[in-house]
Short mmCIF file of N, CA and C in Angstrom, two decimals:
data_model
loop_
_atom_site.label_atom_id
_atom_site.label_comp_id
_atom_site.label_asym_id
_atom_site.label_seq_id
_atom_site.Cartn_x
_atom_site.Cartn_y
_atom_site.Cartn_z
N MET N 1 0.82 -1.18 0.00
CA MET N 1 0.00 0.00 0.00
C MET N 1 0.86 1.24 0.00
N ASN N 2 0.29 2.29 -0.49
CA ASN N 2 0.97 3.56 -0.59
C ASN N 2 0.70 4.37 0.67
N ASN N 3 1.72 5.00 1.24
CA ASN N 3 1.57 5.79 2.46
C ASN N 3 0.88 7.13 2.21
N MET N 4 0.82 7.56 1.00
CA MET N 4 0.19 8.84 0.69
C MET N 4 -1.32 8.63 0.58
N ALA N 5 -2.05 9.56 1.09
CA ALA N 5 -3.51 9.46 1.06
C ALA N 5 -4.01 9.80 -0.32
N ALA N 6 -4.93 9.01 -0.79
CA ALA N 6 -5.53 9.27 -2.09
C ALA N 6 -6.50 10.44 -1.96
N GLU N 7 -6.83 11.04 -3.08
CA GLU N 7 -7.75 12.17 -3.06
C GLU N 7 -9.10 11.69 -2.54
N GLY N 8 -9.67 12.43 -1.58
CA GLY N 8 -10.96 12.06 -1.00
C GLY N 8 -10.81 11.27 0.29
N ASP N 9 -9.62 10.71 0.57
CA ASP N 9 -9.41 10.01 1.83
C ASP N 9 -9.22 11.03 2.94
N VAL N 10 -9.62 10.66 4.10
CA VAL N 10 -9.47 11.55 5.24
C VAL N 10 -8.62 10.85 6.27
N GLU N 11 -7.64 11.57 6.78
CA GLU N 11 -6.81 11.00 7.82
C GLU N 11 -7.23 11.59 9.15
N LEU N 12 -7.36 10.77 10.14
CA LEU N 12 -7.68 11.24 11.47
C LEU N 12 -6.39 11.42 12.24
N LEU N 13 -6.25 12.59 12.80
CA LEU N 13 -5.07 12.88 13.58
C LEU N 13 -5.44 12.87 15.05
N GLU N 14 -4.65 12.24 15.84
CA GLU N 14 -4.90 12.26 17.27
C GLU N 14 -3.98 13.30 17.87
N LEU N 15 -4.58 14.26 18.53
CA LEU N 15 -3.82 15.34 19.14
C LEU N 15 -3.75 15.10 20.64
N GLU N 16 -2.59 15.30 21.17
CA GLU N 16 -2.43 15.18 22.61
C GLU N 16 -2.01 16.52 23.16
N PRO N 17 -2.61 16.90 24.27
CA PRO N 17 -2.24 18.18 24.86
C PRO N 17 -0.78 18.17 25.27
N GLU N 18 -0.14 19.33 25.08
CA GLU N 18 1.28 19.42 25.38
C GLU N 18 1.55 19.52 26.87
N ASP N 19 0.63 20.13 27.62
CA ASP N 19 0.91 20.35 29.03
C ASP N 19 0.46 19.19 29.90
N GLY N 20 -0.05 18.12 29.32
CA GLY N 20 -0.38 16.93 30.07
C GLY N 20 -1.79 16.91 30.63
N CYS N 21 -2.62 17.89 30.37
CA CYS N 21 -3.98 17.85 30.90
C CYS N 21 -4.88 17.14 29.90
N SER N 22 -5.94 16.58 30.41
CA SER N 22 -6.84 15.85 29.52
C SER N 22 -7.79 16.82 28.85
N LEU N 23 -8.42 16.37 27.79
CA LEU N 23 -9.31 17.24 27.02
C LEU N 23 -10.61 17.52 27.76
N THR N 24 -10.91 16.76 28.81
CA THR N 24 -12.15 16.96 29.53
C THR N 24 -11.98 17.91 30.70
N GLU N 25 -10.78 18.27 31.06
CA GLU N 25 -10.57 19.17 32.19
C GLU N 25 -10.88 20.59 31.77
N ASP N 26 -11.56 21.32 32.65
CA ASP N 26 -11.90 22.71 32.37
C ASP N 26 -10.75 23.64 32.65
N SER N 27 -9.77 23.20 33.41
CA SER N 27 -8.68 24.09 33.82
C SER N 27 -7.59 24.19 32.77
N CYS N 28 -7.64 23.37 31.73
CA CYS N 28 -6.62 23.43 30.69
C CYS N 28 -6.80 24.69 29.89
N SER N 29 -5.73 25.29 29.51
CA SER N 29 -5.83 26.49 28.70
C SER N 29 -5.29 26.20 27.32
N ILE N 30 -5.89 26.82 26.38
CA ILE N 30 -5.46 26.67 25.00
C ILE N 30 -4.54 27.83 24.72
N PRO N 31 -3.38 27.55 24.16
CA PRO N 31 -2.44 28.64 23.87
C PRO N 31 -3.09 29.68 22.96
N GLY N 32 -2.92 30.95 23.33
CA GLY N 32 -3.47 32.02 22.51
C GLY N 32 -4.89 32.39 22.88
N SER N 33 -5.50 31.72 23.86
CA SER N 33 -6.85 32.10 24.27
C SER N 33 -6.81 32.56 25.70
N LYS N 34 -7.81 33.36 26.08
CA LYS N 34 -7.86 33.88 27.43
C LYS N 34 -8.47 32.84 28.36
N ALA N 35 -7.90 32.72 29.52
CA ALA N 35 -8.43 31.80 30.51
C ALA N 35 -9.67 32.43 31.12
N GLN N 36 -10.66 31.62 31.41
CA GLN N 36 -11.88 32.12 32.01
C GLN N 36 -11.75 32.06 33.52
N ASP N 37 -11.28 33.17 34.08
CA ASP N 37 -11.08 33.23 35.52
C ASP N 37 -12.37 33.54 36.26
N LYS N 38 -13.26 34.32 35.65
CA LYS N 38 -14.48 34.75 36.31
C LYS N 38 -15.57 33.70 36.12
N PRO N 39 -16.24 33.33 37.18
CA PRO N 39 -17.37 32.41 37.02
C PRO N 39 -18.54 33.15 36.37
N ARG N 40 -19.37 32.42 35.67
CA ARG N 40 -20.52 33.04 35.01
C ARG N 40 -21.52 33.47 36.06
N LYS N 41 -22.14 34.59 35.79
CA LYS N 41 -23.13 35.11 36.73
C LYS N 41 -24.51 34.66 36.28
N HIS N 42 -25.17 33.97 37.17
CA HIS N 42 -26.52 33.50 36.86
C HIS N 42 -27.56 34.46 37.39
N ASP N 43 -27.14 35.43 38.18
CA ASP N 43 -28.10 36.34 38.77
C ASP N 43 -28.16 37.67 38.01
N SER N 44 -27.61 37.74 36.82
CA SER N 44 -27.65 38.99 36.05
C SER N 44 -29.08 39.34 35.68
N GLY N 45 -29.94 38.36 35.46
CA GLY N 45 -31.35 38.62 35.17
C GLY N 45 -32.05 39.24 36.36
N ALA N 46 -31.67 38.83 37.56
CA ALA N 46 -32.28 39.39 38.76
C ALA N 46 -31.90 40.87 38.90
N ALA N 47 -30.68 41.20 38.57
CA ALA N 47 -30.25 42.60 38.64
C ALA N 47 -31.02 43.45 37.63
N ASP N 48 -31.23 42.92 36.43
CA ASP N 48 -32.00 43.64 35.42
C ASP N 48 -33.43 43.84 35.88
N LEU N 49 -34.00 42.81 36.47
CA LEU N 49 -35.37 42.90 36.97
C LEU N 49 -35.47 43.93 38.08
N GLU N 50 -34.48 44.00 38.91
CA GLU N 50 -34.47 44.98 40.00
C GLU N 50 -34.46 46.40 39.44
N ARG N 51 -33.68 46.63 38.39
CA ARG N 51 -33.63 47.96 37.78
C ARG N 51 -34.98 48.33 37.16
N VAL N 52 -35.63 47.37 36.54
CA VAL N 52 -36.93 47.63 35.92
C VAL N 52 -37.97 47.97 36.98
N THR N 53 -37.99 47.21 38.06
CA THR N 53 -38.98 47.47 39.10
C THR N 53 -38.70 48.79 39.79
N ASP N 54 -37.43 49.16 39.95
CA ASP N 54 -37.11 50.46 40.53
C ASP N 54 -37.65 51.58 39.65
N TYR N 55 -37.49 51.43 38.34
CA TYR N 55 -37.98 52.44 37.40
C TYR N 55 -39.51 52.52 37.47
N ALA N 56 -40.15 51.37 37.52
CA ALA N 56 -41.62 51.35 37.58
C ALA N 56 -42.12 51.99 38.87
N GLU N 57 -41.45 51.77 39.96
CA GLU N 57 -41.86 52.36 41.23
C GLU N 57 -41.71 53.87 41.20
N GLU N 58 -40.70 54.36 40.51
CA GLU N 58 -40.51 55.80 40.40
C GLU N 58 -41.61 56.43 39.56
N LYS N 59 -42.13 55.70 38.61
CA LYS N 59 -43.13 56.23 37.68
C LYS N 59 -44.56 55.90 38.08
N GLU N 60 -44.79 55.42 39.28
CA GLU N 60 -46.14 55.06 39.70
C GLU N 60 -47.05 56.28 39.64
N ILE N 61 -48.30 56.02 39.35
CA ILE N 61 -49.28 57.09 39.23
C ILE N 61 -49.82 57.41 40.62
N SER N 62 -49.80 58.66 40.96
CA SER N 62 -50.33 59.06 42.26
C SER N 62 -51.84 59.19 42.16
N ALA N 63 -52.50 59.33 43.31
CA ALA N 63 -53.95 59.46 43.36
C ALA N 63 -54.40 60.74 42.66
N GLU N 64 -53.61 61.80 42.79
CA GLU N 64 -53.95 63.06 42.13
C GLU N 64 -53.89 62.92 40.62
N ASP N 65 -52.85 62.24 40.14
CA ASP N 65 -52.73 62.02 38.71
C ASP N 65 -53.89 61.21 38.18
N LEU N 66 -54.32 60.23 38.95
CA LEU N 66 -55.44 59.39 38.56
C LEU N 66 -56.73 60.21 38.49
N HIS N 67 -56.93 61.06 39.49
CA HIS N 67 -58.13 61.91 39.51
C HIS N 67 -58.13 62.87 38.32
N THR N 68 -56.98 63.44 38.01
CA THR N 68 -56.86 64.34 36.88
C THR N 68 -57.15 63.62 35.57
N ALA N 69 -56.60 62.43 35.42
CA ALA N 69 -56.84 61.65 34.20
C ALA N 69 -58.31 61.31 34.04
N MET N 70 -58.95 60.93 35.13
CA MET N 70 -60.38 60.58 35.07
C MET N 70 -61.22 61.80 34.69
N SER N 71 -60.87 62.97 35.21
CA SER N 71 -61.64 64.16 34.87
C SER N 71 -61.45 64.54 33.40
N VAL N 72 -60.24 64.35 32.88
CA VAL N 72 -59.99 64.62 31.46
C VAL N 72 -60.81 63.68 30.59
N ILE N 73 -60.85 62.41 30.98
CA ILE N 73 -61.63 61.44 30.21
C ILE N 73 -63.11 61.78 30.27
N GLY N 74 -63.59 62.14 31.45
CA GLY N 74 -65.00 62.52 31.60
C GLY N 74 -65.36 63.73 30.77
N ASP N 75 -64.48 64.73 30.76
CA ASP N 75 -64.71 65.93 29.94
C ASP N 75 -64.76 65.59 28.46
N ARG N 76 -63.86 64.75 28.03
CA ARG N 76 -63.82 64.36 26.62
C ARG N 76 -65.10 63.61 26.24
N ARG N 77 -65.53 62.71 27.10
CA ARG N 77 -66.77 61.96 26.80
C ARG N 77 -67.96 62.89 26.71
N SER N 78 -68.05 63.84 27.62
CA SER N 78 -69.20 64.76 27.60
C SER N 78 -69.18 65.63 26.34
N ARG N 79 -67.99 66.07 25.91
CA ARG N 79 -67.90 66.85 24.68
C ARG N 79 -68.31 66.02 23.47
N GLU N 80 -67.86 64.74 23.43
CA GLU N 80 -68.22 63.86 22.31
C GLU N 80 -69.72 63.60 22.29
N GLN N 81 -70.31 63.41 23.47
CA GLN N 81 -71.75 63.15 23.54
C GLN N 81 -72.53 64.38 23.11
N LYS N 82 -72.07 65.56 23.51
CA LYS N 82 -72.73 66.79 23.13
C LYS N 82 -72.65 66.99 21.62
N ALA N 83 -71.49 66.72 21.03
CA ALA N 83 -71.32 66.84 19.58
C ALA N 83 -72.23 65.86 18.84
N LYS N 84 -72.37 64.67 19.39
CA LYS N 84 -73.24 63.66 18.77
C LYS N 84 -74.71 64.11 18.82
N GLN N 85 -75.12 64.69 19.93
CA GLN N 85 -76.49 65.19 20.05
C GLN N 85 -76.73 66.33 19.06
N GLU N 86 -75.75 67.22 18.91
CA GLU N 86 -75.86 68.32 17.95
C GLU N 86 -76.02 67.77 16.54
N ARG N 87 -75.25 66.74 16.21
CA ARG N 87 -75.32 66.13 14.87
C ARG N 87 -76.70 65.52 14.64
N GLU N 88 -77.21 64.84 15.65
CA GLU N 88 -78.54 64.22 15.52
C GLU N 88 -79.62 65.28 15.32
N LYS N 89 -79.49 66.43 16.00
CA LYS N 89 -80.46 67.51 15.83
C LYS N 89 -80.42 68.05 14.40
N GLU N 90 -79.20 68.20 13.87
CA GLU N 90 -79.05 68.69 12.50
C GLU N 90 -79.65 67.70 11.50
N LEU N 91 -79.42 66.42 11.72
CA LEU N 91 -79.96 65.40 10.81
C LEU N 91 -81.49 65.34 10.89
N ALA N 92 -82.02 65.58 12.08
CA ALA N 92 -83.48 65.54 12.25
C ALA N 92 -84.16 66.67 11.48
N LYS N 93 -83.47 67.76 11.23
CA LYS N 93 -84.03 68.89 10.50
C LYS N 93 -84.16 68.61 9.00
N VAL N 94 -83.41 67.65 8.49
CA VAL N 94 -83.42 67.34 7.06
C VAL N 94 -84.75 66.65 6.72
N THR N 95 -85.42 67.16 5.69
CA THR N 95 -86.69 66.54 5.27
C THR N 95 -86.41 65.46 4.23
N ILE N 96 -87.06 64.34 4.42
CA ILE N 96 -86.91 63.23 3.47
C ILE N 96 -88.30 62.76 3.06
N LYS N 97 -88.36 62.17 1.89
CA LYS N 97 -89.64 61.69 1.36
C LYS N 97 -89.85 60.24 1.76
N LYS N 98 -91.09 59.91 2.08
CA LYS N 98 -91.44 58.55 2.47
C LYS N 98 -91.18 57.57 1.33
N GLU N 99 -91.41 58.00 0.09
CA GLU N 99 -91.20 57.15 -1.07
C GLU N 99 -89.72 56.79 -1.23
N ASP N 100 -88.86 57.77 -0.94
CA ASP N 100 -87.42 57.53 -1.04
C ASP N 100 -86.97 56.48 0.00
N VAL N 101 -87.50 56.59 1.18
CA VAL N 101 -87.17 55.63 2.23
C VAL N 101 -87.64 54.24 1.82
N GLU N 102 -88.85 54.14 1.31
CA GLU N 102 -89.41 52.85 0.87
C GLU N 102 -88.56 52.25 -0.25
N LEU N 103 -88.15 53.10 -1.20
CA LEU N 103 -87.34 52.63 -2.32
C LEU N 103 -86.02 52.03 -1.83
N ILE N 104 -85.33 52.75 -0.96
CA ILE N 104 -84.06 52.26 -0.44
C ILE N 104 -84.25 50.97 0.35
N MET N 105 -85.29 50.93 1.16
CA MET N 105 -85.57 49.72 1.96
C MET N 105 -85.80 48.51 1.07
N GLN N 106 -86.56 48.68 -0.01
CA GLN N 106 -86.88 47.56 -0.89
C GLN N 106 -85.68 47.14 -1.73
N GLU N 107 -84.96 48.11 -2.27
CA GLU N 107 -83.84 47.78 -3.15
C GLU N 107 -82.66 47.14 -2.42
N LEU N 108 -82.36 47.62 -1.24
CA LEU N 108 -81.19 47.12 -0.52
C LEU N 108 -81.54 46.15 0.61
N GLU N 109 -82.82 45.99 0.84
CA GLU N 109 -83.30 45.11 1.91
C GLU N 109 -82.65 45.45 3.25
N ILE N 110 -82.84 46.72 3.63
CA ILE N 110 -82.32 47.20 4.91
C ILE N 110 -83.46 47.75 5.74
N SER N 111 -83.19 48.03 6.99
CA SER N 111 -84.23 48.53 7.89
C SER N 111 -84.58 49.99 7.57
N ARG N 112 -85.74 50.39 8.03
CA ARG N 112 -86.20 51.77 7.83
C ARG N 112 -85.24 52.75 8.50
N LEU N 113 -84.77 52.41 9.67
CA LEU N 113 -83.87 53.29 10.42
C LEU N 113 -82.58 53.58 9.65
N VAL N 114 -82.00 52.55 9.06
CA VAL N 114 -80.76 52.70 8.29
C VAL N 114 -81.02 53.51 7.03
N ALA N 115 -82.13 53.25 6.37
CA ALA N 115 -82.47 53.98 5.15
C ALA N 115 -82.70 55.46 5.45
N GLU N 116 -83.44 55.76 6.51
CA GLU N 116 -83.69 57.16 6.88
C GLU N 116 -82.38 57.86 7.25
N ARG N 117 -81.55 57.18 8.01
CA ARG N 117 -80.28 57.77 8.43
C ARG N 117 -79.42 58.14 7.22
N SER N 118 -79.32 57.22 6.27
CA SER N 118 -78.52 57.47 5.08
C SER N 118 -79.09 58.64 4.27
N LEU N 119 -80.39 58.67 4.13
CA LEU N 119 -81.01 59.77 3.39
C LEU N 119 -80.76 61.11 4.08
N ARG N 120 -80.89 61.13 5.40
CA ARG N 120 -80.66 62.37 6.14
C ARG N 120 -79.20 62.82 6.03
N GLU N 121 -78.27 61.88 6.11
CA GLU N 121 -76.86 62.23 6.01
C GLU N 121 -76.51 62.79 4.64
N HIS N 122 -77.28 62.40 3.62
CA HIS N 122 -77.03 62.87 2.25
C HIS N 122 -78.07 63.90 1.82
N LEU N 123 -78.65 64.56 2.82
CA LEU N 123 -79.58 65.68 2.62
C LEU N 123 -80.74 65.34 1.69
N GLY N 124 -81.23 64.09 1.79
CA GLY N 124 -82.39 63.67 1.03
C GLY N 124 -82.08 63.23 -0.38
N ASN N 125 -80.84 63.21 -0.79
CA ASN N 125 -80.46 62.80 -2.15
C ASN N 125 -80.43 61.27 -2.20
N VAL N 126 -81.38 60.70 -2.95
CA VAL N 126 -81.54 59.25 -3.02
C VAL N 126 -80.33 58.58 -3.66
N VAL N 127 -79.84 59.15 -4.73
CA VAL N 127 -78.72 58.54 -5.45
C VAL N 127 -77.48 58.48 -4.56
N GLU N 128 -77.14 59.57 -3.89
CA GLU N 128 -75.97 59.59 -3.01
C GLU N 128 -76.14 58.61 -1.85
N ALA N 129 -77.35 58.54 -1.32
CA ALA N 129 -77.61 57.61 -0.21
C ALA N 129 -77.43 56.16 -0.66
N LEU N 130 -77.95 55.84 -1.86
CA LEU N 130 -77.80 54.48 -2.39
C LEU N 130 -76.32 54.15 -2.65
N VAL N 131 -75.59 55.09 -3.22
CA VAL N 131 -74.17 54.87 -3.51
C VAL N 131 -73.41 54.63 -2.20
N ALA N 132 -73.70 55.44 -1.19
CA ALA N 132 -73.00 55.30 0.09
C ALA N 132 -73.32 53.96 0.75
N LEU N 133 -74.55 53.51 0.63
CA LEU N 133 -74.94 52.24 1.25
C LEU N 133 -74.37 51.03 0.52
N THR N 134 -74.13 51.17 -0.77
CA THR N 134 -73.61 50.04 -1.52
C THR N 134 -72.08 49.96 -1.49
N ASN N 135 -71.43 51.04 -1.11
CA ASN N 135 -69.95 51.03 -1.02
C ASN N 135 -69.48 50.54 0.31
#
């Protein structure tokens, strides 16, 4: 047999550590690499959690802030409700024909309330109301 490896053959080399330590020992150092002197910290997540909770405690909402927020929300709701009532009053002033309501109800098979609402929103214009309901 020939001592030279043929193309595609793989030779396995057995390496032995120079300093006499086994490959399973953690204390062996590889030349050119840094030794790991510091043990790994498993409590780093706890430290991060502590920082997050400290931040959250600093940002807690006080009772005054809560009362202020609730009053702002209440004011906003009352303004929205008032605007809605104003809109309904304006829509109620629009005159619509009974025949137009009947036509929309029959053609689109919708309730009288929806047909009237659409007609009022489009100032009694049947064509615009039908287009809006079909889109």
